[in-house]
Coordinates of C-alpha atoms in Angstrom, one line a residue:
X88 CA -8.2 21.9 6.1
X89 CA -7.6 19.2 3.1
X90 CA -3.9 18.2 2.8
X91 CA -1.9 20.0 0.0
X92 CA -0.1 18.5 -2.4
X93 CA 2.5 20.9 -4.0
X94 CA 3.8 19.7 -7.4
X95 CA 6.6 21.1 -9.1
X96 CA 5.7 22.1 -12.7
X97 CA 7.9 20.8 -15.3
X98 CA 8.0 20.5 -19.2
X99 CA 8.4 16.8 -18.7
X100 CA 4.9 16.3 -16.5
X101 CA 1.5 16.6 -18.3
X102 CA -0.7 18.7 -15.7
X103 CA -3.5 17.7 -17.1
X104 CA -3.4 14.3 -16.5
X105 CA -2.1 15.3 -12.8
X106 CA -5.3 17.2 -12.1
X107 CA -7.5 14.4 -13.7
X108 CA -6.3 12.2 -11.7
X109 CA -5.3 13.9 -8.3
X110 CA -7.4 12.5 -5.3
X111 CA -10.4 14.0 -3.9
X112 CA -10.1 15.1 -0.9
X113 CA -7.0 16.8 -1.5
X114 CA -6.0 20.3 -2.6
X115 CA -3.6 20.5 -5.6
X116 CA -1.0 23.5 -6.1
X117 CA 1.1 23.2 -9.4
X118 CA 3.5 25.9 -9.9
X119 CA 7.1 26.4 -11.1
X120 CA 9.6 25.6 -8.3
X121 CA 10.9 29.0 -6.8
X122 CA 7.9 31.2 -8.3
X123 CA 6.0 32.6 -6.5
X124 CA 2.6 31.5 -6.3
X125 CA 5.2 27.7 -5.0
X126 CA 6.7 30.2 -2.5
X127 CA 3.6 31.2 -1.1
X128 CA 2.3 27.8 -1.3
X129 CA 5.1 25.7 0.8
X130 CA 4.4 26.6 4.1
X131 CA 0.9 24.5 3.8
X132 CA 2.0 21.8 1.8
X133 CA 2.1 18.1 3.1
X134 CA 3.5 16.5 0.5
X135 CA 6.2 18.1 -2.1
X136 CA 6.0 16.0 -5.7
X137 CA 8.4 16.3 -8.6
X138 CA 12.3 15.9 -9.1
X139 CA 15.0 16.1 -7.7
X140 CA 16.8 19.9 -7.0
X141 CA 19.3 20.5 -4.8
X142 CA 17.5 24.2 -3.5
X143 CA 15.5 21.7 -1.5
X144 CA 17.6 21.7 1.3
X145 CA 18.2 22.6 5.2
X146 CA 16.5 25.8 4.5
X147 CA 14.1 24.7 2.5
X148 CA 12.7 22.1 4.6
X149 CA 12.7 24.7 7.2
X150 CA 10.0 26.6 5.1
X151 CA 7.8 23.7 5.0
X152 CA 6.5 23.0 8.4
X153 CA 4.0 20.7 7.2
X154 CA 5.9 18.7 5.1
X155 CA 5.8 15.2 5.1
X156 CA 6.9 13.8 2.3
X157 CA 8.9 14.2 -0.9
X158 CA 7.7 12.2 -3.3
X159 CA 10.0 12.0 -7.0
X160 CA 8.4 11.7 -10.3
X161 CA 11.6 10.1 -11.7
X162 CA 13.7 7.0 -10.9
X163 CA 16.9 8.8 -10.1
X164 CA 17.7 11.0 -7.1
X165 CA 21.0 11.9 -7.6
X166 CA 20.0 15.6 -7.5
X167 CA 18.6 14.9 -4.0
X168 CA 19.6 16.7 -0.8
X169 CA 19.7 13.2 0.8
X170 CA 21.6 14.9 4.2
X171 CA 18.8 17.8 4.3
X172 CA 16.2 15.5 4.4
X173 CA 17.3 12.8 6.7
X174 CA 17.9 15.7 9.1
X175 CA 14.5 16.8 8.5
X176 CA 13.2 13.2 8.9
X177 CA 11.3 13.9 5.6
X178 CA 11.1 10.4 3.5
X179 CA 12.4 10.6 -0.1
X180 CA 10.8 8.5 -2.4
X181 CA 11.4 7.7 -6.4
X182 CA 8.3 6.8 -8.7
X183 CA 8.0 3.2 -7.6
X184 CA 8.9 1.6 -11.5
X185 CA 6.8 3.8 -13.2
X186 CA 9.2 4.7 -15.7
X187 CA 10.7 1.1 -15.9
X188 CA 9.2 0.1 -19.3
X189 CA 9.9 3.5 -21.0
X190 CA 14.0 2.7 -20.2
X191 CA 13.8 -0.8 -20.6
X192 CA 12.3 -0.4 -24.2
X193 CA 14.6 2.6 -24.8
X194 CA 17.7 0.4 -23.6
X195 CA 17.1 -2.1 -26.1
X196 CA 16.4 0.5 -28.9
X197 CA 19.9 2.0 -28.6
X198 CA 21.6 -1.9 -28.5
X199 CA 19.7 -2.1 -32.1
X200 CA 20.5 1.4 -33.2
X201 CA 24.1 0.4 -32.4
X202 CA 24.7 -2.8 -33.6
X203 CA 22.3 -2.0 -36.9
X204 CA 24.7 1.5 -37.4
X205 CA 20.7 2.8 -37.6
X206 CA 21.6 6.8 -37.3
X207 CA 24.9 5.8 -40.0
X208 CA 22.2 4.3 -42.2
X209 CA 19.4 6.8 -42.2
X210 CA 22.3 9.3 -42.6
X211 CA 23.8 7.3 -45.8
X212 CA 20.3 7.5 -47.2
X213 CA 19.2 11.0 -46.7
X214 CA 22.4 12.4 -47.9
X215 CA 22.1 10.3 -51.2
X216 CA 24.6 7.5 -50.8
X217 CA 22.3 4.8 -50.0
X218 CA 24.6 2.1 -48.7
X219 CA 27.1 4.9 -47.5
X220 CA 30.3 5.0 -49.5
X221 CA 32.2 1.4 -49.3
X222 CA 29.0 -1.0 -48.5
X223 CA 31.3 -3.9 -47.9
X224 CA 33.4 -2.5 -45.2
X225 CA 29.9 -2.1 -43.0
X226 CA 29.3 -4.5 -40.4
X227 CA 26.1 -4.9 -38.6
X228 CA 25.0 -7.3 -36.0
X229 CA 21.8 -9.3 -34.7
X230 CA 21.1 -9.4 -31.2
X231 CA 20.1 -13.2 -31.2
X232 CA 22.5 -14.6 -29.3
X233 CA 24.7 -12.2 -28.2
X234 CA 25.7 -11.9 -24.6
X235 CA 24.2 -9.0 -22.6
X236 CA 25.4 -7.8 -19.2
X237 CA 22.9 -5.9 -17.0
X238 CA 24.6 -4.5 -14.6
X239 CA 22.1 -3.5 -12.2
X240 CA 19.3 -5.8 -11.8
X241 CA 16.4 -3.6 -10.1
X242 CA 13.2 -2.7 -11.9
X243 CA 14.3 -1.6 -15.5
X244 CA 17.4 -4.0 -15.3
X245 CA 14.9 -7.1 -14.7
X246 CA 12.4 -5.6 -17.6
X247 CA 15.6 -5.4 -19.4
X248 CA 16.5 -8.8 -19.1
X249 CA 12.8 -9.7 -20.5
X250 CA 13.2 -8.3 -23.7
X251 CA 16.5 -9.3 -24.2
X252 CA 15.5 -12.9 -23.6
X253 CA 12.7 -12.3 -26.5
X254 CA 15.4 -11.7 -28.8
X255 CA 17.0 -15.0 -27.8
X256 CA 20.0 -13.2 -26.0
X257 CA 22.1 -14.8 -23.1
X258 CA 21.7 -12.5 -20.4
X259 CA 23.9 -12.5 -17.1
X260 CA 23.9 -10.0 -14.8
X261 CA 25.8 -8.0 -11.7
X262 CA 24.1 -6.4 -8.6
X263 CA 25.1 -5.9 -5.2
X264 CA 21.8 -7.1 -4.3
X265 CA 21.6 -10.8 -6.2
X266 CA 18.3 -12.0 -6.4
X267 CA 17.2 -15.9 -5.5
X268 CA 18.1 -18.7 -8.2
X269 CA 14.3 -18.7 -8.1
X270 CA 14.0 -15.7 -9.4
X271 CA 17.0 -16.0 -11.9
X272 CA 15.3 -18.8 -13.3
X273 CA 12.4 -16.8 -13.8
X274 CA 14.3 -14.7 -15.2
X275 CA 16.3 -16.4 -17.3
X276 CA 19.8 -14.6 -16.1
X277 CA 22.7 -15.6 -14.6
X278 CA 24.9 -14.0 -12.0
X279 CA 28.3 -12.8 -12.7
X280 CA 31.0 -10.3 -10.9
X281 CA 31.7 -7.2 -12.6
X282 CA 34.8 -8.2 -14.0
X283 CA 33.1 -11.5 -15.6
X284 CA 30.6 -9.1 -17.0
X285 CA 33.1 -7.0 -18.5
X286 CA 35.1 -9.6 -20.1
X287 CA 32.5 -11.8 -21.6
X288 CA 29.3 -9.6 -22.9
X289 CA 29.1 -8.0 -26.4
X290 CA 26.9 -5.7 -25.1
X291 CA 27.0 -4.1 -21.4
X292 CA 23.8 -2.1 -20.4
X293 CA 23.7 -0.2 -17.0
X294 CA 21.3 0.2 -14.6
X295 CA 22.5 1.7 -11.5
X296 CA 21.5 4.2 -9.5
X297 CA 23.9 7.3 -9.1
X298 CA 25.9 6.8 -5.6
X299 CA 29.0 7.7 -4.7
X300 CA 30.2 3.7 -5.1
X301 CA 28.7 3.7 -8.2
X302 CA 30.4 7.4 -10.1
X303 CA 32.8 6.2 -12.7
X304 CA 32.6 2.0 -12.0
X305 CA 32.8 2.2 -15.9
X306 CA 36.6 3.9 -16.3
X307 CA 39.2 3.0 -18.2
X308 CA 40.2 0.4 -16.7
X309 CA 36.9 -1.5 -17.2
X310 CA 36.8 -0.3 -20.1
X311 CA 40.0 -2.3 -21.6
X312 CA 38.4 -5.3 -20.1
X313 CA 35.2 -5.4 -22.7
X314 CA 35.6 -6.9 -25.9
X315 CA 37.2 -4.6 -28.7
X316 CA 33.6 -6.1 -30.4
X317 CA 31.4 -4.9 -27.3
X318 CA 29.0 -2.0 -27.2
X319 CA 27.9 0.2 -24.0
X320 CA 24.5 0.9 -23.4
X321 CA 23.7 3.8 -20.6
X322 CA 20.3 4.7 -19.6
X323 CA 20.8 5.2 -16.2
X324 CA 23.2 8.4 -15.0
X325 CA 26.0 9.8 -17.1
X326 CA 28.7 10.3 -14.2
X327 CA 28.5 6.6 -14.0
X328 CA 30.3 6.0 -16.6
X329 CA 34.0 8.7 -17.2
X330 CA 33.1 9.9 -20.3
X331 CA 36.6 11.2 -21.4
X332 CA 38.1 7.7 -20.6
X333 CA 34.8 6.3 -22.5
X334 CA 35.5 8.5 -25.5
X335 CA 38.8 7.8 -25.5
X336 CA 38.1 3.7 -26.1
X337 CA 35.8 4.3 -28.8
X338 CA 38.1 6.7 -30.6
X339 CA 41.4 4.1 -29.8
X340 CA 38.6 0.8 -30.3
X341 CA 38.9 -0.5 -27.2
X342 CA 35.1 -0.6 -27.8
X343 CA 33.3 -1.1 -30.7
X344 CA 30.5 1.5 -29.4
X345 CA 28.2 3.1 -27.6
X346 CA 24.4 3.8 -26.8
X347 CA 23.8 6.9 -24.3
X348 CA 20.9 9.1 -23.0
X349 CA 22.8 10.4 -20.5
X350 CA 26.0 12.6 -20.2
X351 CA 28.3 14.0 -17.5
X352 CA 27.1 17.3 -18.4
X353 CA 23.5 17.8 -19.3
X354 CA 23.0 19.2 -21.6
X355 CA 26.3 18.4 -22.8
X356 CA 28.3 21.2 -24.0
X357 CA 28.7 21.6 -27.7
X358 CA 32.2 20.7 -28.6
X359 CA 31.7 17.3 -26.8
X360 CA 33.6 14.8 -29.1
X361 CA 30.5 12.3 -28.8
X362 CA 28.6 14.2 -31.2
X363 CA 31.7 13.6 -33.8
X364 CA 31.9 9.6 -33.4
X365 CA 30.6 7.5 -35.8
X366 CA 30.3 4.5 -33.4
X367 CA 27.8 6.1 -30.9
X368 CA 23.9 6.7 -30.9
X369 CA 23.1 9.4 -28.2
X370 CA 19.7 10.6 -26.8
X371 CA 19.0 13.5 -25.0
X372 CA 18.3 11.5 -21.6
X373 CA 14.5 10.9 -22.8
X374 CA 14.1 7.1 -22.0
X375 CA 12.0 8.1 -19.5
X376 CA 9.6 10.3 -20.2
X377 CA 6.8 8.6 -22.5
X378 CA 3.3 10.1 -22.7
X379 CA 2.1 6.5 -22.0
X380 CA 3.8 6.6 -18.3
X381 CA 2.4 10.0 -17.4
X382 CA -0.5 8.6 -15.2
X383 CA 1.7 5.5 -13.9
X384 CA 4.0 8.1 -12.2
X385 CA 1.3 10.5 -11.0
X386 CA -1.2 7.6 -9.9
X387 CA 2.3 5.9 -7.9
X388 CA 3.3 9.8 -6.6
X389 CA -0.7 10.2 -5.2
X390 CA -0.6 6.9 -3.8
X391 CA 1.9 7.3 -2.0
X392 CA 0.5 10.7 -0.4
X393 CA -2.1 9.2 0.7
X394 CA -0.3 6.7 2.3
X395 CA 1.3 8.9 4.5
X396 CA -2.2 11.0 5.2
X397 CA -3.6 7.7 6.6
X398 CA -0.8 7.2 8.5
X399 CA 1.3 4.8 6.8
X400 CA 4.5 4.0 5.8
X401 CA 5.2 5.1 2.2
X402 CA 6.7 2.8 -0.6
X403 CA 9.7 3.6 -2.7
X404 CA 11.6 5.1 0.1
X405 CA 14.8 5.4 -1.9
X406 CA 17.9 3.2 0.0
X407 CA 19.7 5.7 1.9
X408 CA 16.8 6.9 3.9
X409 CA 15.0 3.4 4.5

């Protein structure tokens, strides 16, 4: 019997493109997660593809005999039951980079969107008072030489760091994994400690995985260390960053603003005071999803099952589990 490959369906995956490119050999079964036509499909399946949930647990992986493998469409796997599948000795693993240039790009966007006031400009215009109301008291900046802190220097923070040295920034970074002064050369980045970061960047961008070390680093206390001139840039998870101590420094200008795709609660609810604040540009956590990516995180995702069908190791296998 060919090895199944059961993929979640989802508004964000082109199923097209999946079945175009699934390999031969294999048997594909796309369905929504819980339906079921995916029901009656699990028990068969070797490989499980799509993102996180947190109904895939104990009991779930019970109901999949066959499994081998959970492979992730997405970079994040917060919303995995990392417990549930170590004790089902099923590897977990994210989409290898795929996304990486989709955030990287979409991280820089939101530093110009920011420091250009782009959503207070195209509003000004629209509404009929081309340069807004009192044109002098505007300020917008360049990105040339400003000082960016990555913190977070794994596949999008090091694509990151690319761009930003295009636009002739001075990029330093923090990870709990520093890389070689080889690398940082290649790079162009320097190593600082969070605190450093903090206190000397006009713009901080993160690019973290969410972990229980990592929930809330950005409070209120790091916070008040950032320039009242700084921006904050998030593209990775919302809960790392408090967002009631964050919205409290850009309404008090601890901050000068923020860029953010993500949010404690998605979708946020609708009286969240962020959608009030002049200072912020927020996206509804699409920096990863690109149409040009679709086959990068299916080709990674099919890869990786037959890795495991041949008998080897896969790639990717998210931290926790390695």
């Amino acid at each position: 019997m060919a090895p199944r490959i059961l993929m979640m369906e989802s508004p964000l995956s082109d199923i097209p493109t999946a079945r175009e490119i699934a390999p031969p050999g294999m048997e594909l079964v796309v369905a929504p997660f819980g339906s079921d036509a995916f029901k009656a499909a699990l028990p068969g399946a070797d490989f499980l593809v799509g993102f996180g949930n947190k109904a895939v647990d104990a009991g779930f992986y019970a109901g999949a005999p066959k499994l081998k493998l959970f492979q992730l469409l997405s970079a994040g796997y917060d919303t995995v039951d990392i417990e549930a599948a170590r004790g089902a000795g099923i590897p977990v693993c994210n989409n290898g980079g795929a996304n990486s240039t989709a955030v990287s790009e979409h991280a820089i966007m939101l530093m110009m969107a920011t420091c250009r006031r782009l959503v207070w400009q195209h509003e000004s215009v629209v509404s009929g008072r081309w340069r807004g109301n009192n044109p002098g008291s505007v300020k917008l900046f360049e990105l040339r030489d400003k000082v960016l802190g990555l913190v977070g220097l794994g596949a999008i923070g090091k694509k990151v760091a690319r761009l930003a040295n295009a636009f002739g920034m001075r990029v330093q970074y923090y990870d709990i994994k520093r890389v070689s002064e080889a690398e940082e050369d290649a790079l162009d980045v320097r190593f600082r400690l969070l605190n450093e970061i903090l206190r000397s960047s006009d713009i901080v961008s993160l690019h973290v995985p969410l972990t229980p070390a990592s929930r809330h680093m950005i409070g209120a206390q790091a916070l008040a260390m950032m320039k009242p001139t700084a921006y904050l840039v998030n593209t990775c998870r919302g809960p790392v960053v408090d967002e009631q101590a964050l919205i409290a420094a850009l309404d008090g200008g601890v901050i000068a603003g923020a860029g953010l795709d993500v949010f404690d609660q998605e979708p946020p609810p609708a009286d969240n005071p962020l959608f009030k604040m002049p200072n912020v540009v927020l996206t509804p956590h699409y920096a990863g999803p690109t149409w040009d990516n679709q086959p990068a995180r299916f080709r990674n995702a099919f890869d990786n099952c037959q890795r495991v069908a041949r008998g080897e190791a896969p790639l990717w296998v998210i931290p926790e589990l390695q």
